[in-house]
Amino acid sequence: MKAFLLAGCLAVSSLALSASAEARTLRVAMGTDAVSFDPIATSDNGSIWTQLLIYDTLIRPDKAGTGLEPGLAKSWTVSPDGLTLTFQLRDAKFSDGAPVTPQDVEYSLRRAASEKSDWGRFFRPITGFKIQGDHEIVMTLDKPFTPAFNNLALFSAAILPKAKLEAEGDAFFEHPVGSGPFVLKQWSRGSKIVLAANPNYWQAGKPGIEGAELDIVAEGAARVLKLEAGESDLILDPPLNQMKALEAKDGISVGQVVPYRSDFVMLNTTKPPFDQEKVRQALNYAVDKEGLIKGVLYGAGKVAATAMPAMAYADPGLEPYPYDPAKAKALLAEAGLGNGFSTTMLVNSSNAAHRNVAVALQAMLGAVGVKIDIQMIEGGTMWETTKAGNYETALSFATSDTIDPDQLIGFLAVNPERANAYHTQWKNEQLNALYAEERSTVDGDKRGQQFQEMIRLFKEGAPDIFLYHPASAWAVHDDVKGFEILPTSNFRLEDVTFAD
């Protein structure tokens, strides 16, 4: 869920694209590289977004982010008790021409559920597999696990070729084979990912381009320069203060969407004074979120009530913390900190928006007596530092990889869980109990009530300073058609074409 940059170069193939292919290759400038092409060993956006271009899952979120649609499975049935999932596979091939079989599905999902998987807890409730013929697989659960079906749309449930992966082991991920729209041709770490169209892709007529070059350009301003110079056809996350200027240029179009994403300041609740709920709440009252959106995001965002995006089961009546510096000072005084305190804030050095937000937060919190020392840090190092608990506060964000809130509430607010309330170490036993109940609740209305109560407890506990849901933006040359960022923050380059 976070982005990392690594140095070095891995040449996957020396195959050079022909001049004609170059003419129809989409050149994309983006700020985040992949870390790995192993779907069970990564959680950063650079890896996730690229893997979804190479691999397929049985099902996937639709473009509206409100339902699930066929992937490698052309149809399915779910028993009323949720304990039996039956999938009919389409005739599909991997990029090397081998057919996608039910055996590949079982192998991939058992691997995703294994102890070596970072995502195993999402798939272990599926305890049985039965293969019926060449195109049907039946999965069974011993007890209800409501997110089971939706979790099969996670990138970590990617279907991989069993025989090839067993033969090659981890070396497979240096030149991965999938059934998705593209094939990895080259990966220069920290510099470029080169993709070619998969000639065996099951969607007729797609991809609409012969390949894509994903150039890793950390600075947003540098991405804009590449677009203006004609060195890129498409750029992701241009600086928001340049969007109007880009839109005014002949031959360039811009777009933006508010995906399932939230930005916030993580508070290490094991370190005083962040172990006090009143202090954490005070910091939320001290921040003018509307001001941040207007001044730093140029209006491209929405105020956040918590770090959970407004997705399925969201409570429209849940109000954000209002901007109330007087209330913030009063709570600090009640916590014995009437004279304020000093702390440090980690900020990803390559995130221009976060650099500006940090300066604004420094002034806002300073107004209530909280002195912030901003410490710039590289993104990958920041992840490892916060994970180890070696921080006081950190400006961060999270995105949802699914349309079901189960994944993200577990990541952000449940402890113990894989991220222990996203490295804040905050713990609420009532929320934990509701999380366990929600995962076995078949009734949708009741499950929705459980999510809303969890999110209310999350807001009250305030393990983060909840900021905003920012827009994700892009800019393209006018001859690029069909690009969009989905609510899950990824994009489908197979839908992109060049105008004649």
XYZ file of C-alpha atoms in Angstrom:
500
model
C 0.000 0.000 0.000
C 2.933 2.210 0.003
C 5.458 2.938 -2.679
C 9.162 2.184 -2.662
C 12.143 2.916 -4.921
C 15.070 0.518 -5.288
C 18.388 0.983 -7.022
C 20.004 -1.398 -9.466
C 18.990 -2.995 -12.731
C 17.475 -6.338 -13.674
C 17.390 -7.008 -17.394
C 14.637 -9.516 -17.998
C 15.017 -9.601 -21.738
C 17.344 -8.002 -24.252
C 14.626 -8.062 -26.871
C 14.417 -4.605 -28.424
C 11.121 -3.215 -29.598
C 10.897 -2.533 -33.300
C 10.474 0.974 -34.636
C 6.845 0.270 -35.480
C 6.205 -1.071 -31.968
C 7.826 2.039 -30.521
C 5.344 4.139 -32.438
C 2.436 2.391 -30.689
C 4.010 1.855 -27.291
C 2.434 3.902 -24.528
C 5.056 5.889 -22.620
C 3.963 6.411 -19.026
C 5.795 8.476 -16.424
C 4.942 7.458 -12.867
C 6.449 8.115 -9.471
C 6.604 4.604 -8.029
C 8.599 1.557 -9.055
C 7.685 -2.038 -8.320
C 9.441 -3.918 -5.533
C 8.618 -7.455 -6.641
C 6.436 -9.351 -9.077
C 5.506 -11.965 -6.487
C 1.868 -11.187 -5.596
C 2.031 -12.828 -2.167
C 5.148 -10.941 -1.081
C 4.288 -7.297 -1.771
C 1.913 -4.614 -0.578
C 3.287 -1.483 -2.277
C 1.296 0.254 -4.990
C 4.070 0.169 -7.570
C 4.133 -3.623 -7.422
C 0.353 -4.019 -7.203
C -0.411 -1.794 -10.166
C 2.167 -3.514 -12.379
C 1.201 -7.027 -11.317
C -2.406 -6.310 -12.289
C -1.151 -5.638 -15.821
C 0.630 -9.014 -15.988
C -1.554 -11.419 -14.011
C -5.275 -12.198 -13.873
C -7.503 -13.048 -10.949
C -10.675 -15.127 -11.068
C -12.802 -12.023 -10.502
C -12.008 -8.330 -10.280
C -13.625 -5.057 -9.155
C -15.672 -3.352 -11.830
C -14.690 0.096 -13.019
C -17.261 1.788 -10.796
C -15.766 0.148 -7.719
C -19.172 -1.053 -6.562
C -19.297 -4.651 -7.806
C -17.273 -7.601 -9.038
C -17.006 -8.788 -12.618
C -15.588 -11.828 -14.423
C -11.864 -12.309 -14.818
C -10.485 -15.771 -15.507
C -13.786 -17.079 -14.187
C -16.548 -16.450 -16.701
C -19.259 -17.325 -14.169
C -19.717 -18.521 -10.590
C -22.199 -19.461 -7.919
C -22.048 -18.930 -4.157
C -24.148 -21.118 -1.877
C -26.659 -19.319 0.377
C -24.585 -20.139 3.462
C -21.427 -18.807 1.787
C -19.556 -22.096 2.342
C -19.312 -23.253 -1.287
C -17.895 -21.204 -4.171
C -18.091 -22.725 -7.654
C -16.243 -21.160 -10.591
C -16.443 -21.871 -14.302
C -13.163 -20.945 -15.993
C -13.016 -19.437 -19.448
C -10.670 -20.784 -22.133
C -7.590 -18.713 -21.365
C -3.862 -19.102 -21.861
C -0.786 -17.855 -20.107
C 1.518 -15.601 -22.095
C 3.723 -18.613 -22.971
C 0.758 -20.376 -24.587
C 0.033 -22.875 -21.809
C -3.660 -23.198 -20.889
C -4.942 -21.848 -17.568
C -6.279 -24.853 -15.676
C -8.180 -25.455 -12.438
C -4.951 -26.987 -11.127
C -3.238 -23.621 -11.614
C -6.053 -21.965 -9.672
C -5.807 -24.368 -6.742
C -2.020 -24.126 -6.652
C -2.038 -20.322 -6.739
C -4.645 -19.960 -3.997
C -2.990 -22.535 -1.756
C 0.251 -20.628 -2.217
C -1.548 -17.369 -1.381
C -2.809 -18.995 1.827
C 0.577 -20.406 2.823
C 2.699 -19.317 5.753
C 5.154 -17.618 3.394
C 2.392 -15.361 2.089
C 1.963 -11.835 3.435
C -1.726 -12.197 2.564
C -2.369 -15.697 3.859
C -5.039 -14.702 6.380
C -7.270 -13.600 3.498
C -7.299 -17.069 1.911
C -6.817 -19.646 4.692
C -10.572 -19.831 5.425
C -10.893 -21.615 2.053
C -10.070 -25.152 3.204
C -11.168 -27.373 0.331
C -10.738 -27.546 -3.430
C -12.446 -29.923 -5.837
C -11.657 -29.912 -9.549
C -14.433 -31.054 -11.874
C -13.384 -31.380 -15.503
C -11.151 -28.949 -17.348
C -12.956 -25.736 -16.446
C -14.658 -26.038 -13.061
C -13.274 -25.649 -9.555
C -15.250 -25.791 -6.307
C -13.929 -24.168 -3.132
C -15.315 -24.907 0.301
C -15.091 -23.287 3.723
C -15.528 -24.972 7.110
C -17.314 -21.949 8.537
C -18.640 -18.644 7.213
C -16.013 -16.103 6.171
C -17.897 -13.295 4.492
C -14.946 -11.624 2.676
C -13.853 -14.921 1.072
C -15.444 -14.270 -2.323
C -14.362 -10.639 -2.531
C -10.794 -11.544 -1.514
C -10.444 -13.580 -4.695
C -10.354 -10.225 -6.511
C -7.219 -9.184 -4.598
C -4.003 -8.915 -6.619
C -2.505 -11.444 -4.195
C -4.971 -14.024 -5.570
C -3.331 -13.808 -9.003
C -3.406 -17.103 -10.914
C 0.082 -18.336 -11.772
C 1.248 -21.312 -13.883
C 1.840 -24.168 -11.448
C 4.331 -26.202 -13.495
C 6.524 -23.255 -14.419
C 6.608 -21.766 -10.927
C 7.348 -25.139 -9.314
C 10.188 -25.705 -11.788
C 11.771 -22.268 -11.430
C 11.045 -21.277 -7.846
C 11.641 -17.632 -6.948
C 13.549 -17.120 -10.222
C 10.127 -17.208 -11.906
C 9.455 -13.661 -10.711
C 12.442 -12.303 -12.620
C 10.587 -13.140 -15.851
C 7.020 -13.816 -14.730
C 4.379 -15.477 -16.859
C 0.728 -14.568 -16.393
C -2.537 -14.529 -18.305
C -2.988 -10.763 -18.049
C -2.879 -8.272 -20.916
C 0.871 -7.637 -20.827
C 4.189 -9.457 -20.568
C 7.209 -8.140 -18.671
C 10.088 -7.618 -21.104
C 12.507 -5.576 -19.010
C 12.821 -4.182 -15.504
C 15.513 -1.611 -14.762
C 14.995 -1.068 -11.048
C 14.285 2.520 -10.154
C 14.255 3.487 -13.817
C 11.896 1.664 -16.175
C 9.490 -1.241 -16.594
C 8.910 -2.350 -20.189
C 5.786 -4.324 -21.044
C 4.689 -5.923 -24.309
C 1.178 -6.953 -25.293
C 0.340 -10.556 -24.411
C -0.454 -12.245 -27.755
C -2.486 -14.893 -25.917
C -4.678 -12.536 -23.902
C -8.227 -13.855 -23.601
C -10.008 -10.508 -24.190
C -10.402 -10.221 -27.950
C -8.946 -7.038 -29.418
C -7.044 -6.118 -26.273
C -4.642 -4.671 -25.401
C -5.198 -1.756 -27.745
C -1.490 -0.871 -27.651
C 1.579 -2.929 -28.521
C 3.235 -2.281 -25.213
C 3.970 0.176 -22.457
C 7.086 1.745 -21.025
C 6.632 2.748 -17.393
C 9.302 5.336 -16.658
C 9.972 5.857 -12.954
C 10.223 9.612 -12.426
C 10.027 10.517 -8.751
C 9.373 14.258 -9.050
C 5.982 15.378 -10.337
C 7.426 18.488 -11.970
C 9.850 16.317 -13.929
C 6.961 14.183 -15.153
C 5.219 17.315 -16.419
C 8.335 18.330 -18.341
C 8.484 14.899 -19.987
C 4.849 15.209 -21.079
C 5.331 18.703 -22.451
C 8.485 17.656 -24.299
C 6.666 14.743 -25.938
C 8.827 12.199 -24.093
C 5.775 10.744 -22.318
C 2.274 10.085 -23.596
C 0.745 9.872 -20.128
C 1.833 10.969 -16.666
C 0.442 9.983 -13.285
C 0.045 12.367 -10.350
C 1.131 15.665 -11.933
C 1.493 18.405 -9.289
C -1.998 19.668 -8.565
C -0.856 23.279 -8.826
C -0.016 22.637 -12.486
C -3.291 20.985 -13.494
C -4.952 24.154 -14.812
C -1.880 25.098 -16.820
C -1.688 21.611 -18.309
C -5.381 21.635 -19.186
C -4.927 24.921 -21.018
C -2.196 23.541 -23.286
C -3.094 22.468 -26.793
C -2.928 18.716 -27.243
C -3.055 17.829 -23.549
C -6.003 16.618 -21.483
C -6.195 16.071 -17.731
C -8.359 13.975 -15.464
C -8.808 13.189 -11.800
C -10.864 10.957 -9.528
C -11.160 10.519 -5.770
C -10.309 6.819 -5.272
C -10.547 4.668 -2.150
C -7.626 6.438 -0.526
C -6.993 8.412 2.649
C -4.048 10.528 3.792
C -3.303 10.894 7.489
C -0.611 11.319 10.107
C 0.204 8.066 11.894
C 0.711 8.465 15.652
C 2.876 5.957 17.498
C 0.608 5.229 20.438
C 3.390 3.458 22.349
C 5.266 6.739 22.732
C 4.088 9.504 25.115
C 2.144 11.693 24.739
C 0.459 9.794 21.881
C -0.555 7.071 24.320
C -3.253 9.508 25.538
C -6.496 9.554 23.582
C -7.156 13.195 24.495
C -3.851 14.219 22.921
C -4.627 12.350 19.720
C -8.080 13.905 19.548
C -6.598 17.348 20.234
C -4.324 17.007 17.213
C -7.346 16.229 15.032
C -9.139 19.368 16.254
C -5.990 21.441 15.606
C -5.843 20.763 11.854
C -7.796 22.786 9.298
C -8.483 20.011 6.776
C -10.515 22.242 4.471
C -7.592 24.642 4.459
C -5.218 21.838 3.465
C -7.469 20.797 0.604
C -7.804 24.355 -0.695
C -4.226 25.451 -0.121
C -2.208 22.321 -0.888
C -4.496 20.130 -2.992
C -6.012 23.047 -4.916
C -9.465 21.770 -4.063
C -8.826 18.229 -5.322
C -10.006 16.217 -2.334
C -12.548 15.653 0.411
C -12.243 16.001 4.184
C -11.805 12.642 5.937
C -13.721 11.616 9.051
C -11.296 8.715 9.568
C -8.583 6.997 7.570
C -11.266 4.770 5.994
C -12.371 5.885 2.513
C -16.048 6.432 1.748
C -16.697 2.977 0.301
C -19.246 0.197 0.898
C -21.160 0.465 4.177
C -19.821 3.963 4.902
C -21.922 5.992 7.343
C -22.905 9.245 5.583
C -23.717 10.775 8.957
C -20.239 10.343 10.418
C -18.824 13.865 10.757
C -15.098 14.690 10.592
C -13.348 16.344 13.511
C -14.109 20.064 13.093
C -11.339 22.640 13.024
C -11.372 23.917 16.603
C -7.989 25.139 17.953
C -9.595 26.187 21.243
C -10.904 22.656 21.765
C -7.462 21.303 20.894
C -5.783 23.501 23.503
C -8.363 22.536 26.133
C -7.798 18.811 25.532
C -4.036 19.256 25.681
C -4.427 21.086 28.987
C -6.603 18.262 30.342
C -3.827 15.855 29.354
C -1.300 17.886 31.342
C 0.234 19.472 28.241
C -1.031 23.033 28.529
C 2.396 24.279 27.454
C 2.424 21.997 24.428
C 5.170 19.545 23.457
C 7.703 18.795 20.723
C 7.768 15.839 18.352
C 9.108 14.666 14.994
C 7.231 13.876 11.783
C 8.550 11.557 9.079
C 7.704 12.665 5.532
C 8.358 10.839 2.260
C 10.967 13.011 0.558
C 9.765 12.149 -2.958
C 6.122 13.093 -2.310
C 5.791 16.768 -3.214
C 2.229 17.081 -1.887
C 3.219 15.585 1.441
C 6.185 17.914 1.716
C 3.810 20.864 1.383
C 1.243 19.327 3.723
C 3.936 18.793 6.352
C 4.856 22.476 6.318
C 1.180 23.445 6.686
C 0.726 20.963 9.537
C 3.803 22.354 11.231
C 2.167 25.789 11.313
C -1.296 24.541 12.352
C -0.038 22.361 15.178
C 2.430 25.032 16.215
C -0.537 27.343 16.806
C -1.709 25.067 19.648
C 1.776 24.626 21.107
C 2.877 21.443 19.332
C 6.305 21.922 17.746
C 6.945 19.661 14.764
C 10.426 18.760 13.527
C 9.973 17.550 9.932
C 12.301 14.727 8.946
C 12.466 13.864 5.252
C 12.982 10.169 4.539
C 12.999 7.903 1.487
C 9.719 6.027 0.996
C 10.978 2.464 1.439
C 13.029 3.411 4.472
C 10.005 5.175 5.939
C 7.917 2.006 5.672
C 10.544 -0.095 7.427
C 11.079 2.591 10.083
C 7.412 2.904 10.985
C 6.947 -0.862 10.870
C 9.752 -1.224 13.407
C 8.112 1.424 15.621
C 11.074 3.793 15.388
C 9.055 6.951 14.923
C 6.766 9.380 16.710
C 4.528 10.630 13.882
C 4.580 9.960 10.139
C 2.626 11.473 7.247
C 1.274 8.571 5.240
C -1.618 7.213 3.203
C -3.466 4.002 2.415
C -5.462 2.746 -0.540
C -7.923 -0.120 -0.820
C -7.192 -2.955 -3.222
C -10.756 -4.249 -3.022
C -14.277 -2.837 -2.941
C -14.987 -4.456 0.436
C -13.891 -2.467 3.523
C -12.770 -5.615 5.367
C -9.232 -5.443 3.992
C -8.609 -1.823 4.865
C -10.261 -1.700 8.294
C -8.112 -4.678 9.249
C -4.990 -2.953 7.960
C -5.677 0.415 9.556
C -7.461 -0.272 12.809
C -7.174 -3.887 13.964
C -4.436 -4.992 16.346
C -3.128 -7.622 16.351
C -3.273 -7.916 12.608
C -0.604 -7.875 9.949
C 0.080 -4.124 10.305
C -1.035 -3.683 13.952
C -3.333 -0.752 13.196
C -0.927 0.380 10.478
C 2.126 0.649 12.698
C 0.404 2.865 15.264
C 0.067 -0.061 17.708
C -3.326 1.331 18.758
C -5.663 -1.332 20.107
C -9.379 -1.395 20.832
C -10.768 -4.725 22.006
C -14.350 -3.819 21.079
C -13.284 -3.024 17.532
C -11.292 -6.265 17.348
C -14.350 -8.246 18.447
C -16.558 -6.526 15.864
C -13.975 -7.305 13.185
C -14.159 -11.013 14.033
C -17.966 -10.888 14.015
C -18.119 -9.029 10.706
C -16.064 -11.709 9.002
C -18.670 -14.357 9.813
C -21.787 -12.243 9.296
C -23.725 -13.219 6.182
C -26.501 -10.641 6.607
C -25.459 -7.532 4.673
C -27.355 -4.994 6.766
C -25.970 -6.354 10.020
C -22.479 -6.441 8.563
C -22.865 -2.819 7.496
C -23.795 -1.853 11.044
C -20.711 -3.636 12.329
C -18.475 -1.705 9.927
C -20.055 1.589 10.922
C -19.522 0.875 14.613
C -15.887 -0.110 13.979
C -15.264 3.107 12.085
C -16.903 5.163 14.854
C -14.569 3.558 17.408
C -11.659 4.215 15.050
C -12.579 7.889 14.889
C -12.893 8.220 18.662
C -9.620 6.422 19.325
C -7.857 8.667 16.793
C -4.626 6.706 16.262
C -4.054 9.036 13.310
C -4.632 12.658 12.463
C -7.294 12.093 9.821
C -6.729 14.519 6.941
C -8.423 14.021 3.558
C -9.278 11.773 0.647
C -7.168 13.219 -2.189
C -7.897 13.036 -5.881
C -5.630 10.989 -8.112
C -4.773 12.949 -11.218
C -3.295 12.265 -14.619
C -2.471 14.116 -17.813
C -2.289 12.721 -21.360
C -1.690 13.752 -24.907
C -4.979 13.999 -26.749
C -4.218 11.016 -28.993
C -4.328 8.719 -25.941
C -7.835 7.385 -25.421
C -9.457 5.249 -22.751
C -7.215 5.865 -19.744
C -8.673 6.230 -16.270
C -7.719 5.558 -12.670
C -10.116 3.211 -10.911
C -11.503 3.593 -7.367
C -8.974 0.941 -6.297
C -6.227 3.334 -7.539
C -4.910 1.021 -10.264
C -5.424 1.388 -14.013
C -6.092 -0.904 -16.962
C -3.745 -0.118 -19.814
C -5.386 -2.830 -21.934
C -8.268 -0.400 -22.435
C -6.005 2.335 -23.803
C -5.733 3.050 -27.520
C -4.135 5.682 -29.725
C -6.350 7.827 -31.908
C -5.921 7.287 -35.632
